[in-house]
Structure formats: structure tokens, C-alpha cells
Amino acid sequence: MDSNSSFNAEQLAAIETTAKHVLVLAGAGTGKTTTIVGRCNHLIRSGVPEREILLITFTRRAAHEIRSRIRGPEGKRSLVTASTFHSWAMRLIRNNPNVFKLESPSLIDRDDVITLLQRYRKTHASQNLPKARDLADFHSLLVNTRLPAEEAAKLAGIDEDKLSQYTEASKFYVDFKRSRNYIDYDDVLERVAEEIARPAIAKAIGKRFSHVMIDEMQDTNPLQYLIVDALAPHVNLFCVGDDAQSIYGFRGADFESIHAFTSRYPDAVVLKLQENFRSTQEILDVSNWLLERSPLEYDKELRAARGAGQKPILREFEDQWSQADYVAETIVTSFCTEQRWANNMVLVRSGYSARAVESEFLSRKIPHVLIGGQSLFGAKHVKDVMALLRIYANRWDELAWMRYLQLWKGIGEVTAERIFRQLALGAEDSVGRGRNTETPLLDMVRDAKASDSAGWTEPLLRCLTASSKPDELLGAVLDAMEKPMAKIYRNDHWDARRRDFTYIRQLAKKHRTVHAFVDEYSLNPVYEKQLEKKGETDLVKIITIHSAKGLEAQRCFVVDVARGTFPQPGLTEKEAEEERRVLYVALTRAADELHITRAERGWTASGSSKGDEAYFLDGLPLELVAYVTEPESDPDAGIEIRF
DNA sequence: GGGGGACACCTTTTT
DNA sequence: GGTGTCCCCC
């Protein structure tokens, strides 16, 4: 991989370019990651200090992947910074409180935001407000797109007469965060974007990082663009993207912006990677067909460097169980000859779709890993425990207090809020009176113990008096919470939940401060199923398509490609086209064997659909695939006589 | 004010 | 199978 002979001419041109700013348009499977890594190594060889290279990705997974492929000197860890926009920005904020005007803020995640907005909704119950989730999503869209509220509303399909409810909620939310020193994911970027607009700041950052590389440029949203724009005069940009793989529109990304790259950065060159090394031509034929059917212009026609192979298989099933059975059966059969589970990848549109497949794998004992589902830190019981750690890190983290207090029998929202207010007021008082304020909270909790029949004071005291080493603190907290949690979760898989804490403790060991650990759990959640599989490498991947971008496997199953499911009904054209790109990403993951399946009766080849919903495979020329119906759907087609 | 039961409506996708 | 929401009883 190090010698230039392993790159083709297109890749080499990108790797060795001397242009200040570069945009590489790289179709699926054209060696995008290889090129980024190659560019990185090339820069280092040409004398650019490793620490001057900043490599930005959109998912943690991609950051990790790239980091592992950049070699440091003599096998040492490379000094190249490879991280997501968010974790890079968060580190800047933490390390420069004066510049970013935030002193140890508490980072809150989406669940916290929703909890908070649920509370807001209750206090405005008469107004019949939109769901907390919708309020949160709208606010986030507003921040990420930088649009005026009216236009963002149009984008999100919000009625004009409802808009004031959304903007009022946003206002409440922003005020709440400011008064409590909270920041959310969007604030992390926004804070950096605002300060980096000052030339002195941008210049200082440019001094540290001379080369900024951005992966998946098409997913960059306007907020992130502000950061890139500010850096552009001071750094060399190397951006890689593919408009056909833009699948983060819901986060405010607009792939049209990469078309405007050269007008944005006049001294930029645009290079193309068009030769696909991953897939057989048959797989690309179906993928190309899908894109051609789009009303949008992608100017893309992938060519297979590898040549011909076998046609993709299109199958339909009665229900999701027979579909899952087919996937499992095919994999087991292949394992007999290949002796390798990891040749297989199952791609799902949503975590929900993964369930039937996973349960089939479990019953057949097929070693697998589920990626993109719920994060371990998203689990209720983990959040309960983390609430105590959050209080430790930031004594007046109201959301953490509310969560913790409401665990206890007899304490609901109202009582929890009362207790919190009393403590906060008491602390203020003792500051006002100039008392020794070292431990006012501790004293007050001790005082409260006398009247505490619910039991909340005891674990809290253990927590507040514990060691400041994350793993020791966590140990103390778990110790104190074990019994009460066993009771709370007695009918709710307590044994399975309890096991998770072992992993959390291992993770805590890696951090020096509680603050760092609490941050990490928001920005870098660890996925439960992945942790369990640590060490095992030969696994079938069940993965959401969004998480699978950049990955490949010899044999891929794209399941639940069904009318009314993928795409879901009722999407705007813009949204539906994004779904088309999602499917495109899925299809182009396959190297040799592609199985497209759907679990429903009645798929028709030539567009004479039964439902009114859009369906991407309508009109698919049957010669592009091997099409098989399940026996139940067409009894005659399935007759098999055994001898 | 808390809690349990019934109910609907799910599920996008990531930081 | 899971979770948010509403309603009614304690």
C-alpha cells in the first residue's frame, strides 16, 4: 500500500497534487479511503509534520478506520489528528475556555434535550405543542442550516401557523442551556464556528494545522462549512466526496454545495476517481440504473475494473421471518466452503429491520455483530448511573439531578424539582453568608437524609465523597446503586443490564478525569454489541446503511427493500431522492454477490405497482438481476422434486 | 402528586 | 419489543 504502484493514475494525481485546495470527487468503491491515507502518507514523506495534519470525518467509525491505516514512525501511534468535526471542536472548547467563552460546560445528548423539551411541553400543556422530538429536530435544523426560521420550517414541512410554537420552544431551550452552562452537539460546532470567524483565531488554528482533509465532503452542512470557510485562507484543504452518496440531508447537509466548491474556493482544483475496484460490473449495472432513474443529475457511471461476475439476486418473501431465514441459510451454506463469516454483511435501513435477522442469527448461532443500533450509553440503566457521575462532575447539572431523583419510589417530576431547587437555593445561601462553601452540597444532603424515606441520599453521599478517579468513582456508585437498581429493574432484564456495567468500568479506566469520561460517553458512545464481540473478528455484520458507508463485503444482503418501507410513504421528492442515494450506498457495498430482498407479496417487475407509493425497483429491467419469488407467492415456480 | 395500566405509534439515519 | 402518552385511581 505504500508504494506508488498500488495506486492508479487517478488516485496518484490526487495524492501528489500540489494545488492549495483540492476536491476529489470519488464514486463508490473508487478507493476513497486508500487515497486519503495515501495523501496523508505522501504529505508526511514530503516533510509535513504529522501533527500539522487534521483529518475530519463524519462518523467515529470512519475516524477510527483511517487512524488505524495511517502508520506512525516505527509502528508508533501517528500524530495525525483524525476525528469527527464534533470531537475536534469539543477538544478545542475544553482546552481554550477563554477563547470559546465556556468554562467547563456540560455536554448534553439528544436524550437530555428531549427530556427537557418534554418537561417544557408539560408546562405548556394547554397549547398542544408538537412532540418533543420534533421540537428538538427543528431547533437542530435551524442551527445546522443557518436558515431563517421560515425557510427552515419549509424545509421541515412545518405549517406556518405552527411555527411560533417551534420558535418559542427553541428560545426556551437556548435560554435554559445558557443559564445552566449546558452545550449540545450543535452548540459545539456553533461555538467554534462563531469564534473561528475571528481572523486571529482562524490564523492560530491554521498555524497548528497546515493541512486539513475532509472525508465525505457531501455531508458537510452549512454550520460545518462556516468552519471550513474560515480555515480555508490559512490551510490547505483536501476534500473528498461523492454527491451520489449524500445521505445526511436530515442533518442539514446539501450535496449541491460540493458542486459550488470551485466558486467557493477559487484556487481549488477538482479531480475525479471513476474506476471502481470493489464490485463486479453486474452489481454496478443495477446501481447505475438506480441513479439514472433519478430526476437529479449525478454525472456518474461507475465502471468495474474487475469486470464481470454474477447477477445480483432479487428475492421476495412472504414475511420477514422467511426473509431472515433465507439470509441465514445463504450465509451458513457459504460458510461451508468459505470458512469465513466476515465475508457477509447485512444492510438495513433502520435498526428496526435488523431485529428479525438478528434473532434468526441468534437461534442459528451465527457469529455476528450489530452496528448502528442503540448505544450502550443510551440504555436506561447506564444513563441512571451516569447521572450520578454527571452530578459529580458538575454539581448543578439539573438534568442529571432530575433523572437521578426520579429513580426513587415516591419521587416524580414535581418532587424531584422541589428537592433540586431547595438544594440549589441552600447552596446559594451559604455562599451568600460567606460560610465555608467547600462542601455545602454534602452538608445539605446529609441534612436531608433524616427526612429521606425514598433512599436517594445514601448513594449520592457515597458518590460525592468518592475518589475522583473515574473507575473508582464508578465502582463506588455501582456499589451503592446495585441494590436499588435491582429493585427498579426487577422485571426488566436486570441480569442482562447488570452485565453492561463491567464494560462501562473498563471504559472508565481509560480516562483521567470524570469530566473527560462523561464527555466521552456522549461523543463516543460504545456500542453494546461491539463490546461483547471485542476480540472476535470473524463475524457477520448487521449494519445500518448510514453506518456502512465506506465499508464493503464480498457478499451483501440488502433487506426490506419493500414498497411502503423503503422509501417510506409520504416523503417529499427531495427526501425520496435522499432515500434513493441511501439505497445506492447499500448496493455499492457489495463486491461479488448482492442479494436484494423484500418481505412482502406482490412486487411487480415493470412498474404496475399495487400500492401508490414510490418504489425504487419499479421498472427494473429483469435482465439486470436474477429474480426469484418465494414458492408461497407463486406455487408453480417453487416446485422442486427430490429423488 | 405519584404510579400503574391501557393505548397508540412506532422506528429513520449520526454527532 | 419498545417507548411515549393519556387517563384514572391511590
XYZ file of C-alpha atoms (C1' of nucleotides) in Angstrom:
668
model
C 0.000 0.000 0.000
C 2.959 2.271 0.456
C 4.489 2.018 -2.966
C 3.032 4.170 -5.662
C 2.426 1.150 -7.835
C -0.592 0.240 -5.738
C -2.429 3.362 -6.884
C -3.940 4.018 -10.275
C -3.280 7.187 -12.212
C -6.374 8.992 -10.951
C -5.541 8.240 -7.351
C -1.917 9.163 -7.786
C -2.868 12.514 -9.273
C -4.955 13.252 -6.192
C -2.338 12.001 -3.779
C 0.505 14.004 -5.237
C -1.285 17.185 -6.235
C 0.368 20.418 -5.220
C -2.744 22.565 -5.516
C -3.650 24.559 -2.413
C -7.221 23.358 -2.255
C -8.433 20.117 -3.748
C -11.792 18.499 -4.164
C -11.715 14.850 -5.108
C -14.972 13.528 -6.487
C -14.792 9.860 -5.732
C -17.520 7.453 -6.698
C -18.358 4.440 -4.575
C -15.601 1.855 -4.422
C -13.021 4.002 -6.188
C -10.570 3.844 -3.320
C -11.507 6.958 -1.438
C -10.064 5.928 1.893
C -6.983 4.489 0.223
C -6.451 7.838 -1.459
C -6.879 9.816 1.753
C -4.454 7.584 3.565
C -2.099 7.730 0.589
C -2.275 11.512 0.552
C -1.577 11.616 4.242
C 1.485 9.418 3.936
C 2.629 11.380 0.906
C 2.451 14.644 2.841
C 4.419 13.148 5.682
C 7.069 11.844 3.292
C 7.312 15.287 1.732
C 8.147 16.745 5.088
C 4.834 17.924 6.513
C 4.963 17.254 10.257
C 2.357 14.686 11.254
C 0.871 16.913 13.883
C 0.059 19.523 11.256
C -2.414 17.221 9.543
C -6.034 17.358 10.583
C -8.322 14.723 9.150
C -12.033 15.222 9.607
C -14.625 12.507 9.170
C -18.337 12.351 9.799
C -18.574 9.264 11.886
C -16.395 7.999 14.670
C -16.138 4.727 12.846
C -14.553 6.375 9.823
C -12.161 8.334 12.029
C -11.116 5.139 13.702
C -10.696 3.295 10.417
C -8.481 5.985 8.940
C -6.448 6.368 12.085
C -5.671 2.684 12.057
C -4.461 2.868 8.464
C -2.039 5.737 8.909
C 1.285 4.422 10.023
C 3.237 6.322 12.561
C 7.041 6.147 12.640
C 8.226 2.683 13.696
C 4.750 1.477 14.412
C 4.164 4.229 16.917
C 0.820 5.910 17.075
C 0.635 8.560 14.385
C 0.449 12.174 15.469
C -2.039 12.944 12.738
C -5.301 14.190 14.229
C -8.156 12.131 12.845
C -11.522 12.810 14.375
C -15.067 13.902 13.759
C -15.951 17.561 13.462
C -17.620 17.291 16.836
C -14.877 15.732 18.860
C -12.267 18.008 17.340
C -14.396 21.063 18.141
C -15.129 19.814 21.633
C -11.459 19.422 22.363
C -10.817 22.971 21.201
C -13.514 24.258 23.504
C -12.338 22.289 26.513
C -8.734 23.326 26.036
C -9.456 27.002 25.392
C -12.180 28.166 27.726
C -11.181 31.804 27.303
C -11.326 31.796 23.550
C -14.647 29.997 23.334
C -16.094 31.603 26.436
C -17.246 28.406 28.000
C -15.959 27.292 31.373
C -16.335 23.505 31.828
C -19.689 23.257 30.121
C -21.711 20.054 30.472
C -22.314 18.347 27.196
C -25.870 17.103 26.818
C -27.012 14.491 24.369
C -30.161 14.165 22.333
C -31.973 12.235 25.031
C -31.354 15.030 27.502
C -32.700 17.543 25.032
C -35.837 15.516 24.537
C -36.350 15.008 28.251
C -36.018 18.734 28.747
C -38.443 19.588 25.972
C -40.894 17.047 27.293
C -40.889 18.942 30.532
C -41.406 22.179 28.640
C -44.349 20.629 26.822
C -45.977 19.640 30.084
C -45.767 23.143 31.464
C -47.489 24.360 28.300
C -49.948 21.509 28.091
C -52.848 23.672 27.020
C -51.099 24.674 23.802
C -50.999 21.203 22.302
C -47.368 21.542 21.315
C -45.603 19.323 18.774
C -43.755 16.269 20.051
C -40.585 16.929 21.974
C -38.640 15.100 19.313
C -39.961 17.325 16.575
C -39.168 20.427 18.589
C -35.640 19.181 19.134
C -35.169 18.277 15.481
C -36.392 21.635 14.304
C -34.083 23.519 16.593
C -31.169 21.437 15.422
C -32.067 22.003 11.782
C -32.227 25.711 12.441
C -28.736 25.768 13.880
C -27.208 23.480 11.291
C -28.667 25.090 8.188
C -28.238 28.705 9.375
C -31.573 29.438 7.717
C -34.188 31.903 8.916
C -36.946 30.116 10.820
C -39.455 30.474 7.982
C -37.231 28.748 5.468
C -36.159 26.032 7.855
C -39.841 25.422 8.540
C -40.489 24.979 4.853
C -37.671 22.502 4.645
C -39.034 20.541 7.571
C -42.604 20.702 6.298
C -43.896 22.700 9.251
C -47.093 24.707 8.869
C -46.736 28.428 9.142
C -49.276 28.727 11.935
C -47.356 26.170 13.980
C -44.019 27.856 13.501
C -44.263 30.147 16.507
C -44.643 27.105 18.752
C -41.386 25.791 17.419
C -39.505 29.048 17.698
C -40.828 29.653 21.215
C -39.586 26.230 22.240
C -36.219 26.967 20.654
C -35.988 30.162 22.629
C -36.794 28.406 25.867
C -34.238 25.747 25.074
C -31.472 28.187 24.229
C -32.099 30.190 27.412
C -32.162 27.086 29.514
C -28.844 25.897 28.173
C -27.223 29.267 28.626
C -28.336 29.641 32.212
C -27.141 26.157 33.152
C -23.880 26.105 31.221
C -25.045 23.264 29.015
C -23.985 22.754 25.437
C -25.394 20.295 22.938
C -23.872 18.744 19.823
C -24.859 21.670 17.671
C -23.508 24.228 20.126
C -20.144 22.539 19.974
C -19.900 23.357 16.279
C -21.644 26.695 16.543
C -19.357 27.963 19.282
C -16.301 27.073 17.232
C -17.831 28.495 14.047
C -18.533 31.797 15.780
C -15.078 32.242 17.237
C -13.207 30.944 14.236
C -14.791 33.742 12.248
C -12.292 35.995 14.017
C -9.278 36.002 11.699
C -6.841 35.792 14.588
C -8.386 32.546 15.785
C -8.544 31.012 12.325
C -4.949 32.025 11.752
C -3.812 30.469 15.002
C -5.527 27.215 14.139
C -4.057 27.356 10.638
C -0.647 27.678 12.190
C -1.107 24.435 14.033
C -2.776 22.587 11.155
C -1.330 23.314 7.739
C -3.310 20.560 6.027
C -6.977 19.907 6.647
C -8.509 16.875 4.992
C -12.223 16.313 4.965
C -13.803 12.989 4.199
C -17.400 12.694 2.940
C -17.491 16.342 1.934
C -21.017 15.969 0.554
C -22.260 15.522 4.117
C -20.899 18.859 5.277
C -23.722 21.124 6.402
C -23.748 24.935 6.404
C -22.685 25.171 10.032
C -19.677 22.996 9.361
C -18.999 24.946 6.193
C -18.584 28.077 8.286
C -15.678 26.396 9.997
C -14.158 25.208 6.729
C -14.606 28.641 5.132
C -12.830 30.347 7.983
C -9.920 27.932 7.811
C -9.553 27.978 4.029
C -7.300 31.059 3.774
C -4.892 29.607 6.320
C -4.685 25.928 5.425
C -4.526 23.535 2.507
C -7.858 21.798 2.015
C -8.115 18.286 0.665
C -11.761 17.312 0.461
C -13.176 14.056 -0.764
C -16.792 13.432 -1.567
C -19.463 11.916 -3.768
C -22.730 13.675 -4.443
C -24.458 10.360 -5.084
C -23.691 9.260 -1.548
C -25.116 12.255 0.243
C -27.373 10.758 2.914
C -27.298 13.259 5.735
C -29.788 15.804 4.457
C -31.730 15.395 7.693
C -28.757 16.953 9.420
C -28.792 19.943 7.129
C -26.255 18.732 4.571
C -26.852 19.768 0.997
C -24.740 17.964 -1.563
C -25.251 20.798 -4.063
C -22.651 22.671 -2.081
C -19.860 20.458 -3.321
C -20.794 21.453 -6.851
C -20.040 25.011 -5.793
C -16.645 24.111 -4.403
C -14.567 25.921 -7.006
C -16.587 29.096 -6.828
C -16.262 28.987 -3.088
C -12.537 28.376 -3.137
C -11.288 29.848 -6.407
C -7.790 28.426 -6.107
C -9.125 24.878 -5.931
C -8.779 22.043 -8.383
C -11.307 19.268 -8.843
C -10.131 15.747 -9.513
C -12.147 12.629 -10.177
C -11.856 8.982 -9.244
C -14.056 6.934 -11.508
C -12.679 3.456 -11.618
C -14.416 1.115 -9.242
C -12.221 -1.567 -7.725
C -14.743 -3.085 -5.439
C -17.616 -4.577 -7.350
C -18.350 -6.673 -10.372
C -19.929 -4.936 -13.346
C -23.315 -6.579 -12.723
C -23.561 -5.003 -9.299
C -22.618 -1.630 -10.720
C -25.139 -2.005 -13.542
C -28.009 -2.172 -11.071
C -26.519 0.680 -9.022
C -26.041 2.833 -12.097
C -29.556 2.062 -13.246
C -30.911 3.228 -9.898
C -29.116 6.565 -10.171
C -30.106 7.106 -13.782
C -33.749 6.850 -12.798
C -33.340 9.851 -10.540
C -34.527 13.212 -11.768
C -31.289 14.597 -10.341
C -28.099 14.690 -12.356
C -25.223 12.834 -10.810
C -22.944 12.640 -13.817
C -21.811 9.252 -12.739
C -21.321 5.946 -14.373
C -19.241 3.537 -12.370
C -17.019 1.188 -14.330
C -15.822 -2.048 -12.833
C -12.109 -2.539 -13.007
C -12.702 -6.143 -12.040
C -15.007 -6.971 -14.923
C -17.971 -9.316 -14.960
C -19.337 -11.580 -12.270
C -22.760 -12.863 -11.356
C -26.024 -11.000 -11.489
C -27.457 -9.589 -8.280
C -30.190 -11.753 -6.826
C -33.581 -10.194 -6.221
C -35.884 -12.192 -3.970
C -39.151 -11.659 -2.294
C -40.601 -13.388 0.694
C -43.853 -13.900 2.492
C -42.719 -12.257 5.658
C -39.666 -11.042 7.481
C -39.004 -14.429 9.052
C -38.667 -16.257 5.783
C -36.534 -13.388 4.587
C -34.318 -13.718 7.653
C -34.256 -17.459 7.154
C -33.013 -17.004 3.599
C -30.255 -14.663 4.681
C -29.142 -17.024 7.430
C -29.354 -20.102 5.217
C -27.340 -18.496 2.427
C -24.674 -17.430 4.868
C -24.446 -20.829 6.515
C -24.152 -22.524 3.127
C -21.399 -20.168 2.070
C -19.572 -20.752 5.318
C -19.247 -24.432 4.497
C -16.919 -23.616 1.625
C -15.514 -20.231 2.630
C -14.993 -20.856 6.340
C -15.409 -17.164 6.957
C -18.405 -15.357 8.421
C -16.978 -11.908 7.820
C -17.451 -12.244 4.078
C -21.064 -11.347 4.737
C -22.764 -8.075 5.536
C -26.467 -7.479 6.077
C -27.549 -3.914 5.336
C -30.662 -2.476 6.928
C -32.389 0.857 6.545
C -33.285 1.161 10.214
C -32.356 -0.569 13.402
C -35.840 -1.990 13.401
C -35.234 -4.014 10.270
C -32.293 -5.695 11.888
C -34.330 -7.393 14.542
C -35.732 -10.369 12.638
C -32.354 -11.063 11.066
C -30.586 -10.900 14.366
C -32.995 -13.197 16.109
C -32.549 -15.735 13.322
C -28.783 -15.456 13.690
C -29.059 -15.934 17.411
C -31.106 -19.093 17.094
C -28.716 -20.499 14.499
C -25.695 -19.364 16.470
C -24.237 -17.414 13.569
C -21.480 -15.193 14.970
C -22.496 -11.650 14.197
C -22.178 -8.059 15.267
C -24.910 -5.467 15.144
C -23.721 -1.989 14.280
C -25.694 1.193 14.444
C -28.292 0.164 16.950
C -28.716 1.591 20.376
C -25.562 2.704 22.033
C -24.690 1.234 25.360
C -24.734 4.658 26.906
C -28.216 5.185 25.550
C -29.553 2.390 27.703
C -31.698 3.496 30.589
C -29.812 1.800 33.384
C -26.491 3.176 32.150
C -27.887 6.682 31.992
C -29.168 6.264 35.538
C -25.696 5.527 36.797
C -24.095 8.146 34.602
C -26.446 10.723 36.094
C -24.602 10.363 39.376
C -21.262 10.792 37.661
C -22.572 13.865 35.938
C -23.572 15.329 39.265
C -20.094 14.578 40.489
C -18.559 16.367 37.512
C -20.936 19.286 37.635
C -22.842 19.593 40.897
C -25.709 21.560 39.467
C -26.389 19.552 36.365
C -30.140 19.858 36.645
C -30.986 17.223 34.049
C -28.791 14.701 35.811
C -30.390 15.537 39.156
C -33.884 15.140 37.764
C -33.061 11.778 36.306
C -31.393 10.537 39.438
C -34.058 11.700 41.864
C -36.914 10.290 39.833
C -35.454 6.821 40.098
C -36.724 6.618 43.632
C -40.134 5.447 44.644
C -42.363 8.298 45.634
C -40.348 10.893 43.742
C -41.778 12.126 40.491
C -41.096 15.157 38.449
C -42.568 17.662 40.846
C -40.877 16.372 43.957
C -37.579 15.979 42.154
C -37.704 19.566 41.044
C -38.540 20.721 44.571
C -35.613 18.837 46.067
C -33.254 20.197 43.442
C -34.438 23.773 43.963
C -34.038 23.520 47.699
C -30.508 22.252 47.408
C -29.551 24.843 44.826
C -31.045 27.651 46.890
C -29.364 26.365 50.019
C -26.022 26.356 48.279
C -26.516 29.899 47.094
C -27.424 30.966 50.611
C -24.348 29.514 52.148
C -22.228 31.236 49.520
C -24.010 34.479 50.320
C -23.359 34.127 54.014
C -19.724 33.505 53.375
C -19.803 30.151 55.097
C -17.196 27.596 54.333
C -18.510 26.607 50.917
C -16.215 23.688 50.408
C -18.957 21.174 50.882
C -22.310 22.900 51.182
C -23.964 20.301 48.999
C -22.560 17.464 51.014
C -23.800 19.033 54.237
C -27.226 19.637 52.825
C -27.579 16.112 51.544
C -26.534 14.883 54.976
C -29.215 17.095 56.483
C -31.771 15.823 54.023
C -31.019 12.248 54.974
C -33.152 12.473 58.096
C -36.303 13.113 56.105
C -35.434 10.908 53.156
C -37.709 7.904 53.073
C -37.116 7.166 49.417
C -33.411 6.380 49.745
C -31.838 8.853 47.370
C -29.411 10.441 49.802
C -27.287 7.394 50.563
C -25.890 6.595 47.094
C -25.453 10.293 46.449
C -23.322 10.703 49.562
C -21.210 7.737 48.574
C -20.759 9.311 45.164
C -19.889 12.799 46.356
C -17.310 11.502 48.800
C -15.723 9.010 46.420
C -12.375 9.166 44.656
C -12.058 11.444 41.660
C -10.621 8.647 39.558
C -13.344 7.733 37.095
C -13.181 3.989 37.581
C -13.004 4.175 41.357
C -15.864 6.641 41.433
C -17.885 4.440 39.147
C -17.119 1.465 41.333
C -18.420 3.274 44.392
C -21.528 4.406 42.563
C -22.286 0.966 41.200
C -21.790 -0.490 44.618
C -24.270 1.923 46.117
C -26.782 1.605 43.307
C -26.740 -2.122 42.808
C -29.498 -2.930 45.258
C -31.888 -0.110 44.401
C -31.415 -0.723 40.681
C -32.036 -4.427 41.066
C -35.380 -3.470 42.526
C -36.230 -0.895 39.891
C -35.372 -3.234 37.043
C -36.522 -6.454 38.671
C -38.958 -7.195 35.852
C -36.836 -5.691 33.161
C -33.851 -7.887 32.300
C -31.831 -6.867 35.294
C -29.269 -9.615 34.827
C -28.505 -8.508 31.291
C -28.411 -4.870 32.305
C -26.060 -5.549 35.165
C -23.525 -7.135 32.853
C -23.164 -3.870 30.949
C -21.565 -2.227 33.921
C -18.492 -4.398 33.615
C -17.818 -2.800 30.233
C -18.522 0.680 31.460
C -15.967 0.201 34.178
C -13.330 -0.925 31.742
C -14.023 2.184 29.737
C -13.803 4.427 32.778
C -10.296 3.151 33.422
C -9.132 4.819 30.234
C -9.941 8.304 31.461
C -8.064 10.540 33.824
C -10.894 12.807 34.896
C -14.574 12.301 35.474
C -15.258 15.180 33.150
C -13.383 13.547 30.305
C -15.217 10.299 30.894
C -18.618 11.968 30.934
C -17.813 13.813 27.692
C -16.611 10.695 26.056
C -19.793 8.868 26.777
C -21.710 11.495 24.836
C -19.360 11.960 21.914
C -18.026 8.475 21.590
C -20.670 6.091 22.762
C -19.622 2.497 22.662
C -21.917 0.067 21.057
C -23.059 -2.690 23.268
C -22.916 -5.489 20.797
C -19.492 -4.441 19.600
C -18.100 -4.541 23.078
C -19.307 -8.054 23.600
C -17.543 -9.098 20.456
C -14.260 -7.496 21.276
C -11.510 -9.816 20.221
C -13.605 -11.876 17.872
C -13.071 -10.763 14.335
C -14.811 -13.289 12.124
C -18.364 -12.035 12.353
C -21.267 -11.333 10.044
C -22.035 -7.626 10.174
C -25.619 -6.484 10.507
C -25.369 -2.782 9.938
C -27.471 0.278 9.147
C -26.722 1.683 5.734
C -25.699 5.004 7.236
C -23.068 3.273 9.305
C -21.939 1.138 6.387
C -20.791 3.973 4.191
C -17.184 3.296 3.327
C -17.394 -0.405 4.140
C -17.579 -3.355 1.813
C -18.094 -7.092 1.886
C -17.859 -9.924 -0.555
C -21.496 -10.851 -0.109
C -24.101 -8.261 0.837
C -27.762 -8.604 1.695
C -29.894 -5.512 1.412
C -33.085 -6.455 3.207
C -36.563 -4.949 3.422
C -36.345 -3.094 0.145
C -40.128 -3.074 0.054
C -42.800 -0.770 -1.193
C -44.035 1.400 1.616
C -40.970 0.599 3.708
C -38.014 1.791 1.689
C -38.707 4.542 0.831
C -41.368 5.175 3.405
C -44.553 6.637 2.009
C -45.288 10.330 2.179
C -41.835 11.723 1.537
C -41.202 14.894 -0.410
C -39.337 14.391 -3.648
C -36.208 15.737 -2.068
C -36.448 13.281 0.785
C -37.246 10.409 -1.529
C -34.180 11.192 -3.604
C -32.084 11.035 -0.493
C -33.564 7.608 0.172
C -32.555 6.620 -3.338
C -29.000 7.573 -2.521
C -29.211 5.564 0.680
C -30.169 2.528 -1.366
C -27.364 3.331 -3.784
C -24.872 3.347 -0.953
C -26.206 -0.033 0.147
C -25.946 -1.657 -3.285
C -22.431 -0.420 -3.901
C -21.098 -2.068 -0.734
C -21.098 -5.490 -2.410
C -18.004 -6.852 -4.077
C -19.072 -10.163 -5.590
C -22.542 -11.126 -4.513
C -25.514 -8.889 -3.939
C -28.858 -10.056 -2.608
C -31.743 -7.621 -2.591
C -34.710 -8.902 -0.655
C -38.103 -7.754 0.380
C -40.602 -9.342 2.677
C -43.958 -8.756 1.145
C -46.195 -10.169 -1.502
C -46.785 -8.577 -4.809
C -43.664 -6.998 -6.119
C -44.075 -6.400 -9.851
C -41.243 -6.051 -12.273
C -42.479 -3.479 -14.704
C -43.964 -0.773 -12.599
C -47.558 -1.918 -12.431
C -47.486 -1.358 -8.726
C -50.222 -2.387 -6.385
C -49.756 0.454 -3.969
C -49.427 4.084 -4.869
C -46.194 4.519 -3.012
C -42.992 5.166 -4.803
C -40.762 2.192 -5.090
C -37.252 2.359 -6.387
C -37.189 -1.010 -8.058
C -40.279 -0.357 -10.165
C -39.323 -0.752 -13.778
C -36.080 -2.554 -13.053
C -35.154 -4.417 -16.252
C -35.299 -8.043 -15.242
C -32.243 -8.938 -17.264
C -30.158 -6.977 -14.767
C -30.949 -9.387 -11.947
C -31.742 -12.966 -11.115
C -35.288 -12.668 -9.875
C -36.789 -15.321 -7.645
C -40.145 -15.393 -5.903
C -40.814 -17.463 -2.874
C -42.796 -20.661 -3.522
C -45.761 -19.385 -1.497
C -46.114 -16.403 -3.786
C -46.024 -18.432 -6.932
C -46.540 -22.100 -6.141
C -45.538 -23.397 -9.575
C -42.259 -21.568 -9.691
C -41.159 -23.206 -6.483
C -41.872 -26.858 -7.233
C -38.909 -28.995 -6.561
C -38.826 -32.712 -6.954
C -36.234 -34.531 -4.969
C -35.022 -38.008 -5.761
C -48.563 14.394 43.291
C -47.255 9.581 42.093
C -47.901 5.419 39.777
C -49.909 1.926 37.092
C -52.452 0.403 33.209
C -54.090 0.913 28.580
C -53.065 2.701 24.288
C -51.004 4.154 20.046
C -47.474 4.636 17.301
C -43.796 3.385 16.238
C -38.617 3.332 14.172
C -35.068 6.773 10.022
C -30.392 7.629 9.633
C -25.448 10.401 13.376
C -22.793 13.738 16.216
C -40.450 -5.343 21.501
C -40.262 -0.774 22.909
C -41.454 3.613 24.349
C -44.105 7.812 24.877
C -48.655 9.455 26.217
C -53.017 9.756 28.267
C -56.132 8.804 31.951
C -57.718 7.466 36.226
C -57.198 5.826 40.890
C -54.491 5.859 45.149
